Coordinates of C-alpha atoms in Angstrom, one line a residue:
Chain J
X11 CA 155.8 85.3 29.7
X12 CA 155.9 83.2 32.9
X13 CA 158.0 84.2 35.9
X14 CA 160.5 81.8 35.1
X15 CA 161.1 83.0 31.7
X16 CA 161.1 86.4 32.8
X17 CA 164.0 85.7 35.2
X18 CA 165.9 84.4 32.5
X19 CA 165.4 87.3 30.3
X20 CA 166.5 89.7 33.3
X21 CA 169.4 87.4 34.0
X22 CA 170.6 88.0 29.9
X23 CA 170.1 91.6 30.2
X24 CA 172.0 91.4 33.4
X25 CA 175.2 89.5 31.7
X26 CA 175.0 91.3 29.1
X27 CA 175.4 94.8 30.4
X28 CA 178.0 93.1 32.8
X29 CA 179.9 91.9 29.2
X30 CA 179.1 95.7 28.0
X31 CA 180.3 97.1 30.8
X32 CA 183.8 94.9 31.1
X33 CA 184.3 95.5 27.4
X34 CA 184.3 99.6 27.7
X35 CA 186.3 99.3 31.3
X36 CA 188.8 97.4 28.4
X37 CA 189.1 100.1 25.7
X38 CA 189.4 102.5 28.1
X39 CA 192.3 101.0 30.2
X40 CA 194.1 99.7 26.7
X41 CA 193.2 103.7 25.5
X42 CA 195.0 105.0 28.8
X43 CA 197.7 102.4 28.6
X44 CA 198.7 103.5 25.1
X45 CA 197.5 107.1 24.4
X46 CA 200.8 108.6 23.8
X47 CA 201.5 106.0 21.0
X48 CA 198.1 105.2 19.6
X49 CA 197.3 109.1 19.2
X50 CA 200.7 110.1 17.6
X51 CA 199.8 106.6 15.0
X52 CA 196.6 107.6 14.3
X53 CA 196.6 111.6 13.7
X54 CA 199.8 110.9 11.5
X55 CA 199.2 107.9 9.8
X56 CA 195.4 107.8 9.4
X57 CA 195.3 111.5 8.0
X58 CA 195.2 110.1 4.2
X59 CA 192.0 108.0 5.4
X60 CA 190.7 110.8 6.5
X61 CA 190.8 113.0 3.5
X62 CA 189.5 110.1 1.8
X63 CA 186.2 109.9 3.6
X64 CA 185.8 113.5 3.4
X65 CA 186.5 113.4 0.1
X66 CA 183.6 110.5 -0.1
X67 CA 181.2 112.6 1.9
X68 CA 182.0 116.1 0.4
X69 CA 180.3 118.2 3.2
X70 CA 179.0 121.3 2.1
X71 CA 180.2 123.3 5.2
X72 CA 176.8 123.8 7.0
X73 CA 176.5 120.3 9.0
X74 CA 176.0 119.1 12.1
X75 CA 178.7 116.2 12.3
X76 CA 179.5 114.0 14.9
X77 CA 182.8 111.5 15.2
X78 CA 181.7 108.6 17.3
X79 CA 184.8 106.9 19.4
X80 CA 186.5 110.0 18.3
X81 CA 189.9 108.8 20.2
X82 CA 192.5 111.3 19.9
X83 CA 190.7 113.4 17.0
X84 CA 191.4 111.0 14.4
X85 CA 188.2 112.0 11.8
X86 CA 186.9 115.2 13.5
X87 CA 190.1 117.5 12.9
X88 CA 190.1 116.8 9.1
X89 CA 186.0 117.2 9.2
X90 CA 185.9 120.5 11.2
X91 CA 187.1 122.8 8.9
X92 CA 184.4 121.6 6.7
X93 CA 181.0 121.8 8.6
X94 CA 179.7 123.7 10.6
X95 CA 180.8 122.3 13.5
X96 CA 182.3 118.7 15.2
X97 CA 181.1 116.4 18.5
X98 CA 183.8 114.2 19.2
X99 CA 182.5 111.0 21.5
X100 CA 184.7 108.8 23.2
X101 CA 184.8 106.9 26.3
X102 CA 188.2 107.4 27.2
X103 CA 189.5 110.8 29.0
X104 CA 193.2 110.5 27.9
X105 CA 191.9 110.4 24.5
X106 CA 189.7 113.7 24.7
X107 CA 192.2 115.3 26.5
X108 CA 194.3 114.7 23.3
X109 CA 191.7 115.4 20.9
X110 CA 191.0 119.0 22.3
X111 CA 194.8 120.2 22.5
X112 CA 195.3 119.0 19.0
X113 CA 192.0 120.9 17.8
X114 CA 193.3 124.1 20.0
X115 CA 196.9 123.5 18.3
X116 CA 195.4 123.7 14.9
X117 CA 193.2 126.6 15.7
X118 CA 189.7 124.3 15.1
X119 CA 187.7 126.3 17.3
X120 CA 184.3 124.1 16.3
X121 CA 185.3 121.0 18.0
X122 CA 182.9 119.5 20.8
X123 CA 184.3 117.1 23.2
X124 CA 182.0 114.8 24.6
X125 CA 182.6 111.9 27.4
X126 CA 180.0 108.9 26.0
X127 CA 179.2 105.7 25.0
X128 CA 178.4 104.5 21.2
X129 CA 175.7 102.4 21.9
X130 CA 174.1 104.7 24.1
X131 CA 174.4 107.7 22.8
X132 CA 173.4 111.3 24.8
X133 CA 171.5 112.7 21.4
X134 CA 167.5 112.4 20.6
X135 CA 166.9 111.1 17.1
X136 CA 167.5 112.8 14.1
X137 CA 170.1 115.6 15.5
X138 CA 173.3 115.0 13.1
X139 CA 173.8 115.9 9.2
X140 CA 177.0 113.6 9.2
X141 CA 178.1 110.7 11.9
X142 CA 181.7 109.6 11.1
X143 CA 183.8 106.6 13.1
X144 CA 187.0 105.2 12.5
X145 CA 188.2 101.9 13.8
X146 CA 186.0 101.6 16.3
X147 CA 183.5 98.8 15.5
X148 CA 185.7 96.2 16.0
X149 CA 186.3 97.7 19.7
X150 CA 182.5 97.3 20.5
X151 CA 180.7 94.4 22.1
X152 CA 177.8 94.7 19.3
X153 CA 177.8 95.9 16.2
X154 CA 174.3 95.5 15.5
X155 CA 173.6 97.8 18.3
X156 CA 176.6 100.5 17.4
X157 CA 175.4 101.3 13.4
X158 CA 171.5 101.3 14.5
X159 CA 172.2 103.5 17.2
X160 CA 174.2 105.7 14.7
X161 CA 170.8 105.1 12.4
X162 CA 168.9 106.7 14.8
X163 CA 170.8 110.0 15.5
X164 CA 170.7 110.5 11.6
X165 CA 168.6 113.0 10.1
X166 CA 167.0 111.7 7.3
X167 CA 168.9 112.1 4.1
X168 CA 171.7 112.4 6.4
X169 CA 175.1 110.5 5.5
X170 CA 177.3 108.0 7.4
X171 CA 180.8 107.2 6.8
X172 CA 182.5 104.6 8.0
X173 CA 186.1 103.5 8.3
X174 CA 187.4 100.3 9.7
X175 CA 189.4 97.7 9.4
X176 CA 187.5 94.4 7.4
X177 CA 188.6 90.4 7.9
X178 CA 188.5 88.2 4.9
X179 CA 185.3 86.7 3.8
X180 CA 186.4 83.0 4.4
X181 CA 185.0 82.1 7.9
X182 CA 188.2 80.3 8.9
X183 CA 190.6 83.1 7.8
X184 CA 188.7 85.8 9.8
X185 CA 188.2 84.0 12.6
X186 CA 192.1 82.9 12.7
X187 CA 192.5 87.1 12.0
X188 CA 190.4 88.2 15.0
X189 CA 191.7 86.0 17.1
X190 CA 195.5 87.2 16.1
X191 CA 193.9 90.6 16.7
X192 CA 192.6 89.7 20.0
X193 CA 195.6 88.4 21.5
X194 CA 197.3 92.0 20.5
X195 CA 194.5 94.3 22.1
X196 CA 192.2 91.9 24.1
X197 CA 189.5 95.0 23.7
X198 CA 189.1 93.6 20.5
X199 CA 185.9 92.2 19.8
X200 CA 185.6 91.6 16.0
X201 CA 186.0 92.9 12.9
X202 CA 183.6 92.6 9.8
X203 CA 184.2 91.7 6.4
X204 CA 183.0 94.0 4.0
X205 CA 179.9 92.0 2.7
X206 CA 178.8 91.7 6.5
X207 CA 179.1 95.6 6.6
X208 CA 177.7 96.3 3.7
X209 CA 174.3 93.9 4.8
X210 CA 174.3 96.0 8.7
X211 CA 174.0 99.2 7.5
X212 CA 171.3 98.3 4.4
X213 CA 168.9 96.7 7.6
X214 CA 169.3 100.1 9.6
X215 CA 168.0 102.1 6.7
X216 CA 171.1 103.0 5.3
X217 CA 171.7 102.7 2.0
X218 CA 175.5 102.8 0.2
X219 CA 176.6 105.7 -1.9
X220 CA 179.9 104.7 -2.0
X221 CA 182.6 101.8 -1.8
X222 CA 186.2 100.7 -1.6
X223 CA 189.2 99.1 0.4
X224 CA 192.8 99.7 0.8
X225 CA 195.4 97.4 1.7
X226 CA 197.4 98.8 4.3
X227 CA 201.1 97.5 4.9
X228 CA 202.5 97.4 8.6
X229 CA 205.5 96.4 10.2
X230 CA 205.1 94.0 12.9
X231 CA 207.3 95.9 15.2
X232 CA 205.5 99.0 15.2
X233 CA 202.0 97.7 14.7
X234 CA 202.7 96.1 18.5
X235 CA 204.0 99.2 19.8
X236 CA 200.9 101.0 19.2
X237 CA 199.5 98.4 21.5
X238 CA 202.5 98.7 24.2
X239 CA 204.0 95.7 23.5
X240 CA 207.9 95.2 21.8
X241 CA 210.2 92.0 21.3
X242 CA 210.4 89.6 24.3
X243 CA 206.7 90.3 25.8
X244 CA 204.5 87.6 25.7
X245 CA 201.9 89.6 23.7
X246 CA 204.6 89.9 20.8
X247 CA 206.0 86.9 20.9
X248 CA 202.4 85.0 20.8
X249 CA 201.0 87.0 17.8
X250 CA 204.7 86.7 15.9
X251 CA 204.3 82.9 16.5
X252 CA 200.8 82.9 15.2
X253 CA 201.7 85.2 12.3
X254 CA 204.6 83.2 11.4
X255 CA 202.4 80.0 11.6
X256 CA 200.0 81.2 9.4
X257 CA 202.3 82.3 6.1
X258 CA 201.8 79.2 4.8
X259 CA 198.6 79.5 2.7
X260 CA 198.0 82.8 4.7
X261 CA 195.1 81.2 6.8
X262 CA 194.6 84.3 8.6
X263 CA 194.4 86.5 5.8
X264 CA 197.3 88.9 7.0
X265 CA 199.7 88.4 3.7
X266 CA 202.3 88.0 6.5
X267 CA 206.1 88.2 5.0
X268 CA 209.2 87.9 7.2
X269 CA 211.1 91.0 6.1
X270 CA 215.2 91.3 4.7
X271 CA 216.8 90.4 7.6
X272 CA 219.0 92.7 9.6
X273 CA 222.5 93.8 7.8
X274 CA 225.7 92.3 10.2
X275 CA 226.1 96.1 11.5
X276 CA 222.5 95.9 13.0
X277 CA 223.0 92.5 14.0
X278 CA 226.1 93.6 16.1
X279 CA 224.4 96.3 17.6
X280 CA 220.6 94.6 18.5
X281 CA 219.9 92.2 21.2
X282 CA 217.2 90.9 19.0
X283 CA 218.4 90.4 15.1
X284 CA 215.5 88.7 14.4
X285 CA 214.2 91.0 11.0
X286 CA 210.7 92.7 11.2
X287 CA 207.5 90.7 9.6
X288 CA 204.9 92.7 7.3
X289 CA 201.3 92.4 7.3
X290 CA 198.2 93.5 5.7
X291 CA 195.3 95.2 7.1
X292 CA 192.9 96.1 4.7
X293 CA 190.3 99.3 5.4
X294 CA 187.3 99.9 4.4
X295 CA 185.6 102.9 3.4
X296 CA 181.6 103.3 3.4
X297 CA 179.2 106.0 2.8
X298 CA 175.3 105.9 3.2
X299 CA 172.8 107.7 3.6
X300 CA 169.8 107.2 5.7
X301 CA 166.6 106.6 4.0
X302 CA 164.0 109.5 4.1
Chain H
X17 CA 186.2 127.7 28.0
X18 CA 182.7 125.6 29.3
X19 CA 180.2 123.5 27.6
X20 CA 179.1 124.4 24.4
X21 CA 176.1 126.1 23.6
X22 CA 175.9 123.8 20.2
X23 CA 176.4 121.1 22.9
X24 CA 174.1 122.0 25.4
X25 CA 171.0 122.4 22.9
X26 CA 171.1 119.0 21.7
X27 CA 172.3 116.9 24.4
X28 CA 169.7 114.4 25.9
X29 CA 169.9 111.8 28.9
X30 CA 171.3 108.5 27.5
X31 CA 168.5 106.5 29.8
X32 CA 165.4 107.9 29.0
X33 CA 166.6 110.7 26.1
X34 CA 165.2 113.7 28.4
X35 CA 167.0 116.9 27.6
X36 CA 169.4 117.6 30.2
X37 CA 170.1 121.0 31.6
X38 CA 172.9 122.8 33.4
X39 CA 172.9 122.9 37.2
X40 CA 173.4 126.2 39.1
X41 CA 177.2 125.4 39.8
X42 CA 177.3 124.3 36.0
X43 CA 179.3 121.2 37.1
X44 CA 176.5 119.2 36.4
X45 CA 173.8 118.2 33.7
X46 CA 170.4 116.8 35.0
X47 CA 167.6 114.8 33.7
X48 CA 164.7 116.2 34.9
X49 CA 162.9 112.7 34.4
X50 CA 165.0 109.9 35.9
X51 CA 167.2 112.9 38.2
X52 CA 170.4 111.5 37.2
X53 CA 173.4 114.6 37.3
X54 CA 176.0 113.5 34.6
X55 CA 179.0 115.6 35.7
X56 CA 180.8 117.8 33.6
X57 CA 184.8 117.8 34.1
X58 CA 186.9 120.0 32.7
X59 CA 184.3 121.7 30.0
X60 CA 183.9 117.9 29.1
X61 CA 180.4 116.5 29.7
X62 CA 180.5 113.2 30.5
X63 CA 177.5 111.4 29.7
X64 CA 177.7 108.1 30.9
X65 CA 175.3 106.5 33.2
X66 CA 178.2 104.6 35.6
X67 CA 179.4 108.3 36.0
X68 CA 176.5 110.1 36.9
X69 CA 174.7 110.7 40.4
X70 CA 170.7 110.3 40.9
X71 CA 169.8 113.5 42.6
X72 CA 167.7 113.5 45.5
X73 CA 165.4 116.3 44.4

């Protein structure tokens, strides 16, 4: 390589960690913003997805597992009272902090809290029985890098589960629903479609045991409190107008609906009678197991 | 309640995937290769490069 083309290749790696580096400093200060909410969302509402993924994996009790960007426990409290024991990952204090009172409150005394990053991970190859991660793709600056990374820390024969939000297949409606996304939580990066997914994990040496999605309703409202946002904000009043905008021919693949509208007694009462909206999110669910 | 022993057999630096062991004060875990001490704060290691020190020794 010559010198020049060398610098250039220093300079990439240098922007590039600078990117990586700005992107984490973003999911954690959107993580610390909105603990309180995100955690009480996701270790209520996401407890069905979890079952469902153990369910998928059926762990025989003696594993090694890992939840990678853990956040406030969301995969690893349903896991840990079925292997032998559960490292929780995440970048974000707040989130650990979280993770480890809820395992102490429901007595899961195999529970490993662990400060890290996914696409770095502190773990030689070939350590776990089961990696899990939920959601938290679409909050990394390289995908590619995140599921070989997990690849790597597999055992062989080892299975990976996988549960995350997926964007349509049709380029223009999942770049119009990432960008929606990204004006919400600017720590989002992007989301996959399934076929994308499914294509990653095959070229790391995983191959898929099992399939499927679930549409997910949400109410507008609540979907941008989790994020720390409510009527009036900017944030809200961007991604309503964007939502709204794209119910005709739902180009961003949300299935957006503006909801009943308010009775006169609510009316009266809000400052705001403007009714609720409802989107879609669909999840996806993947198991695999890496190759021998 | 400290680090876990499950934890502490496996875990490796992230740089150059040395095994990393507890210091004397057990606040730290170091990489006897590149010296880096990733600290450990409240039981919690925390393994991330941008949060650990390059000891001298």
């Amino acid at each position: 390589m010559t010198a020049r083309g060398q610098n250039i290749g220093q300079q990439r790696q240098g922007q590039q960690k600078q990117d990586d580096q700005k992107q984490m400093d973003l999911v954690r200060d959107r993580f610390t913003r909105t603990a309180a909410a995100f955690a009480d969302f996701a270790l209520v509402d996401r407890v069905a997805e979890a079952e469902h993924l153990l369910n998928l994996i059926a762990p025989s009790g003696n594993e090694r597992a890992l939840d990678v960007a853990c956040g406030p426990g969301t995969l690893a409290r349903t896991f840990a009272k079925h292997v032998a024991w559960i490292a929780g990952l995440d970048l974000t204090p707040a989130m650990l902090e979280r993770a480890r009172k809820d395992a102490i409150a429901n007595h899961l005394d195999n529970f490993r809290p662990l400060r890290g990053n996914a696409l770095a991970m502190p773990f030689p190859d070939a350590t776990f029985d089961i990696v899990v991660t939920s959601y938290s793709i679409h909050h990394l600056p390289d995908a590619v890098a995140a599921i070989r990374e997990i690849a790597r820390i597999l055992k062989p024969g080892g299975k990976f589960g996988l549960l995350d939000m997926v964007v349509p297949e049709d380029a223009s409606r999942a770049a119009a629903c990432n960008h929606i996304e990204w004006v919400r939580d600017p720590s989002h990066t992007r989301a996959l479609p399934l076929s994308e997914f499914e294509s990653l994990l095959n070229s790391c040496g995983l191959r898929i045991l099992a399939r499927g999605t679930e549409d997910h309703p949400r109410s507008l409202d609540v979907w941008m409190r989790t994020a720390g946002w409510k009527r009036g904000d900017a944030v809200y009043e961007d991604v309503r107008r964007l939502l709204e905008a794209s119910i005709p021919g739902d180009t961003a693949g949300f299935r957006p609906k503006i909801l009943a509208p308010p009775s006169p007694k609510e009316i009266a009462a809000a400052s705001d009678a403007r009714p609720d909206m409802e989107l879609l999110h669909t999840a996806a669910f993947l198991v695999a197991q890496k190759q021998q | 309640m400290a680090v876990s022993q499950d934890l502490l057999d496996i875990l490796v630096c992230p740089v150059c995937k040395t095994p990393v062991k507890l210091t004397g004060d057990k606040q730290g875990l170091k990489c006897s290769t590149c010296r880096r001490v990733y600290p450990v704060r409240d039981d919690i290691p925390v393994m991330l490069v941008d949060e650990a020190r390059v000891d001298p020794s």
